[in-house]
Short mmCIF file of C-alpha atoms in Angstrom, two decimals:
data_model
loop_
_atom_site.label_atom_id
_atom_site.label_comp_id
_atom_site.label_asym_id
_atom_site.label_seq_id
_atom_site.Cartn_x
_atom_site.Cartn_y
_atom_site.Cartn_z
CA UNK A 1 0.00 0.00 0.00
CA UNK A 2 2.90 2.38 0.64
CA UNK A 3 3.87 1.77 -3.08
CA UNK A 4 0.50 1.65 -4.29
CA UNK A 5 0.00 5.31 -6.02
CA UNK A 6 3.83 4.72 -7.23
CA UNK A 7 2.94 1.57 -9.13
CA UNK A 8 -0.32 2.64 -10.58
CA UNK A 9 1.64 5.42 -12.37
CA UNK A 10 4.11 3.71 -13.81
CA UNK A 11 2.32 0.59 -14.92
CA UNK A 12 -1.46 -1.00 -15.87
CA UNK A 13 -2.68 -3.29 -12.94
CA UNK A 14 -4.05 -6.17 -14.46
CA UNK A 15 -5.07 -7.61 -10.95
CA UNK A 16 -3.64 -7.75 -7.56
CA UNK A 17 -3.29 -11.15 -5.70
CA UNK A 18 -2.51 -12.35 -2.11
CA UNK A 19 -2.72 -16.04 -0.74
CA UNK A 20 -5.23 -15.08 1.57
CA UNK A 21 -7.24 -14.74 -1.53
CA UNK A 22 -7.56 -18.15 -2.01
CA UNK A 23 -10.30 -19.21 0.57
CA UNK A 24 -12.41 -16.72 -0.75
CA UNK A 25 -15.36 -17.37 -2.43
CA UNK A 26 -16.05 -13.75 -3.43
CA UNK A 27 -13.10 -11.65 -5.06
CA UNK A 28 -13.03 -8.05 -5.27
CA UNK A 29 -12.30 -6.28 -8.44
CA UNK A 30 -8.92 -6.91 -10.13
CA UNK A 31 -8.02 -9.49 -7.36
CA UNK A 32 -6.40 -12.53 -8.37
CA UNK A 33 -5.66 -16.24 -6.55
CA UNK A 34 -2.65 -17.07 -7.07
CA UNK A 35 -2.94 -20.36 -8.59
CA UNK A 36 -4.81 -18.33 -11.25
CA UNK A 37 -2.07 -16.00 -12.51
CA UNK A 38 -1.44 -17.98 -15.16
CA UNK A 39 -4.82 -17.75 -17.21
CA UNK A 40 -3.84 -13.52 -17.58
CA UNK A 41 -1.66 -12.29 -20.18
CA UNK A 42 1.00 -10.06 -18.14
CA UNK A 43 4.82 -8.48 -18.44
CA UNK A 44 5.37 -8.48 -14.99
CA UNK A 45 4.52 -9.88 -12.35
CA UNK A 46 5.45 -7.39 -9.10
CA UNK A 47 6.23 -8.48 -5.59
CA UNK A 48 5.65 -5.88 -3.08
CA UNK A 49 7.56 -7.66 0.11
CA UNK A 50 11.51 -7.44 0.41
CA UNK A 51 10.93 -9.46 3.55
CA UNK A 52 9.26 -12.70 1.45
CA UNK A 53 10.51 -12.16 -1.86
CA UNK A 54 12.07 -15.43 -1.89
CA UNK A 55 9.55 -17.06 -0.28
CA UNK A 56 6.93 -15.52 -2.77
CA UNK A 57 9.19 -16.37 -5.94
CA UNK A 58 9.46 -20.03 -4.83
CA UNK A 59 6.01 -20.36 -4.61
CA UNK A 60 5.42 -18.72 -8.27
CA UNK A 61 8.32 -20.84 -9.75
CA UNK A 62 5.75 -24.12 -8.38
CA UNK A 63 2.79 -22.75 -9.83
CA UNK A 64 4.98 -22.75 -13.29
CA UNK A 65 5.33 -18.77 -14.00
CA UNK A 66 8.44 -17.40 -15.73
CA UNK A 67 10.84 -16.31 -12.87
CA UNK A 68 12.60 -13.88 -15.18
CA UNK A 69 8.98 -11.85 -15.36
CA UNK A 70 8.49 -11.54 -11.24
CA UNK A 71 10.44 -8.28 -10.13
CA UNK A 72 10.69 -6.86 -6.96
CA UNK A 73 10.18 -3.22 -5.60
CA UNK A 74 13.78 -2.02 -7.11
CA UNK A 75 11.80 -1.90 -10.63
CA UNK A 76 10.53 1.40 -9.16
CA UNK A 77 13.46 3.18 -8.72
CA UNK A 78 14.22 5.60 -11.26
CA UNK A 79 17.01 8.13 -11.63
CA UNK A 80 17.22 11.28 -10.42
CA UNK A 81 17.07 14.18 -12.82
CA UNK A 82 19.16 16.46 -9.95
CA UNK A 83 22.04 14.18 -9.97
CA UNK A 84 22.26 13.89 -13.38
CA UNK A 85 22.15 17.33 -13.80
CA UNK A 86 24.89 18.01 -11.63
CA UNK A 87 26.73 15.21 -14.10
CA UNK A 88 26.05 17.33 -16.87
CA UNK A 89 27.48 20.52 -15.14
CA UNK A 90 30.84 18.27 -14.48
CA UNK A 91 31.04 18.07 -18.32
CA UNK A 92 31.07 21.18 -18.65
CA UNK A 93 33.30 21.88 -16.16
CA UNK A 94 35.49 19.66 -17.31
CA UNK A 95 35.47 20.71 -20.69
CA UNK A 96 36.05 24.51 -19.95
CA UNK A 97 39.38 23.24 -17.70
CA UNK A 98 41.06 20.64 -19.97
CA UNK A 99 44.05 21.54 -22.14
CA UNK A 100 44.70 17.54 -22.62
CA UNK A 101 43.40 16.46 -25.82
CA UNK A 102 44.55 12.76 -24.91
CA UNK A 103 41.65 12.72 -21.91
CA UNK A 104 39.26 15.01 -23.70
CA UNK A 105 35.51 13.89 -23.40
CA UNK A 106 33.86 11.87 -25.92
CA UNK A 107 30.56 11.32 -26.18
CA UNK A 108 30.56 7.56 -27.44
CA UNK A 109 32.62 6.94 -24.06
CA UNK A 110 30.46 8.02 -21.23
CA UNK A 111 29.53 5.77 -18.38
CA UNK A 112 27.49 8.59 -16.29
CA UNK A 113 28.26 7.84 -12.62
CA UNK A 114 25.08 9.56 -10.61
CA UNK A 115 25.15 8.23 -6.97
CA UNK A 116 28.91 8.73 -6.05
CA UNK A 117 28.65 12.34 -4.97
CA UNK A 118 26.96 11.65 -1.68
CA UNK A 119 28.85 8.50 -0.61
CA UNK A 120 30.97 8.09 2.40
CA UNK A 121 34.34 6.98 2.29
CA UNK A 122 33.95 3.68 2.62
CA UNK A 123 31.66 1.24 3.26
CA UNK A 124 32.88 -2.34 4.61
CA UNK A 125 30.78 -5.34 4.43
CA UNK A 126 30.75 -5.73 8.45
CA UNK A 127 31.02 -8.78 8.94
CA UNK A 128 33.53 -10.10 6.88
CA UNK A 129 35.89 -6.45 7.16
CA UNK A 130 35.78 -6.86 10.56
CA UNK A 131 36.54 -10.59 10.74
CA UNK A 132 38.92 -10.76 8.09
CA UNK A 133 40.80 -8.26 10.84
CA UNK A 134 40.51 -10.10 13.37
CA UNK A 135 41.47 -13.40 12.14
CA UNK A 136 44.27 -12.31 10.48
CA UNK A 137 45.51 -10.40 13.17
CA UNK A 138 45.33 -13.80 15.34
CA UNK A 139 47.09 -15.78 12.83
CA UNK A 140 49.95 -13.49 12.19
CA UNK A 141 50.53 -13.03 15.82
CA UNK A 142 50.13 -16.95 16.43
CA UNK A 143 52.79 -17.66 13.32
CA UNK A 144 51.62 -21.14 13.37
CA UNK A 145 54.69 -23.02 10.85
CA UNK A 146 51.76 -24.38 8.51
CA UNK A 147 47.86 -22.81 8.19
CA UNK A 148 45.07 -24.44 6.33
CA UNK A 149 41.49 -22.93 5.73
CA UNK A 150 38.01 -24.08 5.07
CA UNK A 151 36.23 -22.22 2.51
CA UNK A 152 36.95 -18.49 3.72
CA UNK A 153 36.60 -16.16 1.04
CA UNK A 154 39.28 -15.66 -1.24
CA UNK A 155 39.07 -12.28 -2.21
CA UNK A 156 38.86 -11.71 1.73
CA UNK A 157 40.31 -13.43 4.63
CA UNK A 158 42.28 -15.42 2.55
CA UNK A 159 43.94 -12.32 0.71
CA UNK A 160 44.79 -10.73 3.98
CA UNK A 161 46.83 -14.13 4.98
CA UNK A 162 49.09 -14.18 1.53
CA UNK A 163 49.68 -10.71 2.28
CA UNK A 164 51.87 -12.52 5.19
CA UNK A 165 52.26 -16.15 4.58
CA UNK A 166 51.37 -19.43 2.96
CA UNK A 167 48.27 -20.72 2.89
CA UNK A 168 46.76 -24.26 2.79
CA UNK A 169 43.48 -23.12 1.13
CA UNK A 170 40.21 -26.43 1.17
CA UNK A 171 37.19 -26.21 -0.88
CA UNK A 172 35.22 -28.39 -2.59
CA UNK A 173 34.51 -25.71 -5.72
CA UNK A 174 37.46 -26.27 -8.31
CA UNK A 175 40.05 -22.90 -8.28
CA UNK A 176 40.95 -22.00 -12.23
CA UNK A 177 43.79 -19.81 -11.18
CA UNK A 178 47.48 -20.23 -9.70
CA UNK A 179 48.26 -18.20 -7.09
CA UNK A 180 51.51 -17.37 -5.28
CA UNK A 181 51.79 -18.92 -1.92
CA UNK A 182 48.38 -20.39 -2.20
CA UNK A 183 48.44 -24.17 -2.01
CA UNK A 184 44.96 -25.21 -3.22
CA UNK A 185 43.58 -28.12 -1.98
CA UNK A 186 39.85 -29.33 -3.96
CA UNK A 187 38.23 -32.03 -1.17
CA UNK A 188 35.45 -32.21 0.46
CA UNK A 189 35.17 -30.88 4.23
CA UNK A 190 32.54 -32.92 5.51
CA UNK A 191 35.15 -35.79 5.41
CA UNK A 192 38.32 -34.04 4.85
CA UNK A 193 39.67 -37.37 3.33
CA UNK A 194 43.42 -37.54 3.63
CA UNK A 195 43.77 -35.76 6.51
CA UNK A 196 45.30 -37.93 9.54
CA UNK A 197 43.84 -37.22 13.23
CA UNK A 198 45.81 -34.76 15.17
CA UNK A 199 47.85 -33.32 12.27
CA UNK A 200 46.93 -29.70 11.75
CA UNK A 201 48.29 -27.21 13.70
CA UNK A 202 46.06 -23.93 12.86
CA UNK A 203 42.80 -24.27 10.92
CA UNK A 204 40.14 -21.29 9.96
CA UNK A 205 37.05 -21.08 8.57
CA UNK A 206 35.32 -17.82 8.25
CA UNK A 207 31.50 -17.41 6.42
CA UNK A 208 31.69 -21.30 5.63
CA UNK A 209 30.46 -23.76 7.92
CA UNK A 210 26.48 -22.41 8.07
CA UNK A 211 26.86 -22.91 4.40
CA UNK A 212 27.71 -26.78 3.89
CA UNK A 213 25.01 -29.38 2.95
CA UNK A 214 22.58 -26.41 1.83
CA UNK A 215 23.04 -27.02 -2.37
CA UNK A 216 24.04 -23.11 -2.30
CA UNK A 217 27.92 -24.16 -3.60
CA UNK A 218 27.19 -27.30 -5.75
CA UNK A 219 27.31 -29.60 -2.62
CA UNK A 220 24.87 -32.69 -2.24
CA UNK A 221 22.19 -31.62 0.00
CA UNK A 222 22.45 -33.04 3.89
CA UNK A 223 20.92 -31.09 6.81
CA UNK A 224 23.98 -32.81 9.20
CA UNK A 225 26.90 -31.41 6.98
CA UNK A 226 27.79 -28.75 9.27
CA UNK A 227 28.25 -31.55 12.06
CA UNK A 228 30.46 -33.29 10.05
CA UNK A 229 32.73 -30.09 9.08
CA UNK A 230 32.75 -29.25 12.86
CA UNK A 231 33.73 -33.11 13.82
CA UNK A 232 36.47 -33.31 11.19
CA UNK A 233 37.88 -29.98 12.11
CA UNK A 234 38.27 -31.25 15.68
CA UNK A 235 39.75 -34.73 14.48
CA UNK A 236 42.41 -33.51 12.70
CA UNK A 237 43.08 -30.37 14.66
CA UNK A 238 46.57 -31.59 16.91
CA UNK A 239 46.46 -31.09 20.78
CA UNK A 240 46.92 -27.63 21.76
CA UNK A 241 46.42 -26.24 18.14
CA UNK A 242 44.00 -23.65 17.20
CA UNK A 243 41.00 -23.12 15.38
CA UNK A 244 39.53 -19.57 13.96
CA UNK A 245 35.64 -20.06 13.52
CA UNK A 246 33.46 -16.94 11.91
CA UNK A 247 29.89 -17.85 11.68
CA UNK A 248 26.40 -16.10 11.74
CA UNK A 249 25.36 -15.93 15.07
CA UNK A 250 21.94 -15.00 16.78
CA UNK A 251 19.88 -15.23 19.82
CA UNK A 252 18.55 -18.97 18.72
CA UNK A 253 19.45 -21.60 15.88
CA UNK A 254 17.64 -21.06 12.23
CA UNK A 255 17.98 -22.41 8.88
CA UNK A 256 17.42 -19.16 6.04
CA UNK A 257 17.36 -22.18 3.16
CA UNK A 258 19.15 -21.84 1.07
CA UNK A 259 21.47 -19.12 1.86
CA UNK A 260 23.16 -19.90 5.20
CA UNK A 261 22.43 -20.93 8.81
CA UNK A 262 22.39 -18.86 12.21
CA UNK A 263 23.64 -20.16 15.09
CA UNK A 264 23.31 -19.60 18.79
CA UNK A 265 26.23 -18.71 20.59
CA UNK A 266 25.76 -22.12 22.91
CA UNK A 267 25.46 -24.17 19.96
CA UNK A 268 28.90 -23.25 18.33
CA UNK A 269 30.36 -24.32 22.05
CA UNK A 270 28.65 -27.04 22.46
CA UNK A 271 29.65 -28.70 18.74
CA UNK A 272 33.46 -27.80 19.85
CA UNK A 273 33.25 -29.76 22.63
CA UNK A 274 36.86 -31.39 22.24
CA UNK A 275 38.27 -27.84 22.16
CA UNK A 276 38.92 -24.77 24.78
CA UNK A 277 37.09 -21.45 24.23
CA UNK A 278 40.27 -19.12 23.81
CA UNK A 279 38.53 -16.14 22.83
CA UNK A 280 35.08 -15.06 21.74
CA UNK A 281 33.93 -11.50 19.86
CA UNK A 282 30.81 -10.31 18.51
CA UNK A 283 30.82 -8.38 14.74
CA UNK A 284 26.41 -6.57 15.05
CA UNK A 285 25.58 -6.16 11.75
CA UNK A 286 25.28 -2.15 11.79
CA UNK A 287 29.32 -1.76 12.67
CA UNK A 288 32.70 -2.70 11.23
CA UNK A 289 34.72 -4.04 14.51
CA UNK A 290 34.82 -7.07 16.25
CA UNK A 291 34.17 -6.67 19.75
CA UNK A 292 34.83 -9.21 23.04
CA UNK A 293 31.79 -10.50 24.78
CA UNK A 294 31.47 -12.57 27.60
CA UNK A 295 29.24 -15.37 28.97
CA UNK A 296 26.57 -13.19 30.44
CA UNK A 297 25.56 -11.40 26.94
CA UNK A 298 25.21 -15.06 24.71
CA UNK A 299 21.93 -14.39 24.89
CA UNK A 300 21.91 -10.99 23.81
CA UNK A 301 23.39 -11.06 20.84
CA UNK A 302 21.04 -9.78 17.53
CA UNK A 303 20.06 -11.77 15.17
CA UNK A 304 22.21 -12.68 12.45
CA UNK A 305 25.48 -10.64 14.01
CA UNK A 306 28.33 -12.39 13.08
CA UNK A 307 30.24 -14.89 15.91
CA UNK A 308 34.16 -14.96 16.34
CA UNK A 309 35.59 -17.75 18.29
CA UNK A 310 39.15 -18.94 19.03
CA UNK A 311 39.04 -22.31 20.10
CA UNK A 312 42.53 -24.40 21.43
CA UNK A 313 42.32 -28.27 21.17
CA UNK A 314 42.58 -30.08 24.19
CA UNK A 315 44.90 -31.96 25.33
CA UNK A 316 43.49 -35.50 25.90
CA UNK A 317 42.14 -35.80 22.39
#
């Protein structure tokens, strides 16, 4: 309804529909059950929820509509004729001030940047700046003689190691490209076949874990991977090594399928249960720093912050 005047503007309505239409008996004008959609002849078809776009797509994609036709509220957006003005004002600016004919504008090579003007100076993705920071801060302080890591992001966590040392780097998506210091290793973590009990020193595994067994990465489909990742880290992690964990955290477990699991604080602990609790920070999803926590606050924690844990294997396994 807040969109409603926007929409009607910009498009015709051939009906509205909502699942609660369905146990009607008596429709009002222009509304639609869903399982009806597909006797109209449409462009679009417009969801007005960010919260259950997914949900709302999945349920169209059973009912047989064509996905690439069912848009969300973005389609609205249009672009602002102030900051394109101020663009053009830049060309001429621009123009006036150059004495360089070898950067002169040119008209067939424009790629009009509008939204730049009023950025800050930065804006890190939280949760992985912040534990990319503090992971590799760890590591490099640790200078453990070998490292090995479990699916971190390589354009991430991963670059901020090889900045400093070699990596062992596990994942079970192939790696087309040979880089320097980066010893690839394509296996499967759920099993980590090959790898003897007690022989790893230092192990991390940042934005990973919640992920296995989901389909998301090309992986079979089993709702007790992440146990197996979590038991296989502790087998082959040695006595008194360390593993760096980075996981969505949140005030209970929940399964978003199929992007990625959230985990409560307890649950993390109690999976480790071979290993120490070293150290333990908190990345909230509206800043860009990990911060320590203790016991008392578990429970507090928002949903979907990111969880940091240090954990030290002990030494009777």
């Amino acid at each position: 309804m807040q969109n409603k005047k926007q929409i009607e503007n910009q498009f015709e309505i051939i009906g509205y529909t909502d699942n609660k239409f369905e146990n009607q008996d008596i429709l009002g004008e222009k509304e639609i059950r869903p399982k009806d959609i597909y006797l109209y002849s449409y462009d679009i078809i417009l969801v007005t929820s960010y919260k259950y776009f997914d949900s709302i797509r999945l349920q169209l994609y059973k009912y047989g509509l064509d996905m690439a036709r069912v848009k969300n509220l973005d389609i609205l957006e249009r672009e602002c004729n102030e900051e394109l003005k101020q663009v053009v004002c830049d060309i001429e600016e621009y123009e006036r001030l150059n004495l360089n004919p070898s950067f002169s504008i040119n008209l067939n090579d424009l790629k009009l940047m509008t939204s730049d003007k009023k950025m800050a100076a930065g804006v890190p993705a939280a949760h992985y700046f912040a534990q990319d920071i503090w992971g590799g801060a760890k590591i490099y302080r640790n200078n453990p003689i070998k490292h090995y890591d479990i699916g971190s992001r390589l354009d991430g966590f991963i670059a901020h190691l090889l900045v400093f040392r070699e990596v062992n780097y596990i994942d079970i998506r192939p790696l087309p490209f040979k880089i320097p210091r980066l010893h690839f290793i394509q296996g499967d973590a759920t099993n980590l076949e090959g790898f003897e009990n007690n022989s790893i020193e230092s192990l991390s595994s940042f934005h990973a874990i919640e992920h296995f067994g989901l389909g998301r990465y090309g992986d079979e489909v089993d709702p007790d991977a992440y146990l197996k990742v979590i038991s296989n880290i502790q087998r082959v992690i040695k006595p008194g090594g360390h593993a760096y964990i980075g996981v969505p955290i949140g005030p209970k477990d929940k399964l978003v399928f199929n992007a990625h699991r959230i985990f409560a604080i307890r649950t993390i602990l109690e999976l480790f249960d071979e290993m120490k609790l070293q150290d333990i920070a908190v990345v909230k999803s509206t800043s860009a720093y990990a911060e320590k926590i203790v016991e008392e606050q578990y429970h507090l924690v928002e949903d979907y912050s990111c969880g940091l844990f240090e954990f030290i294997k002990n030494s009777k396994y």
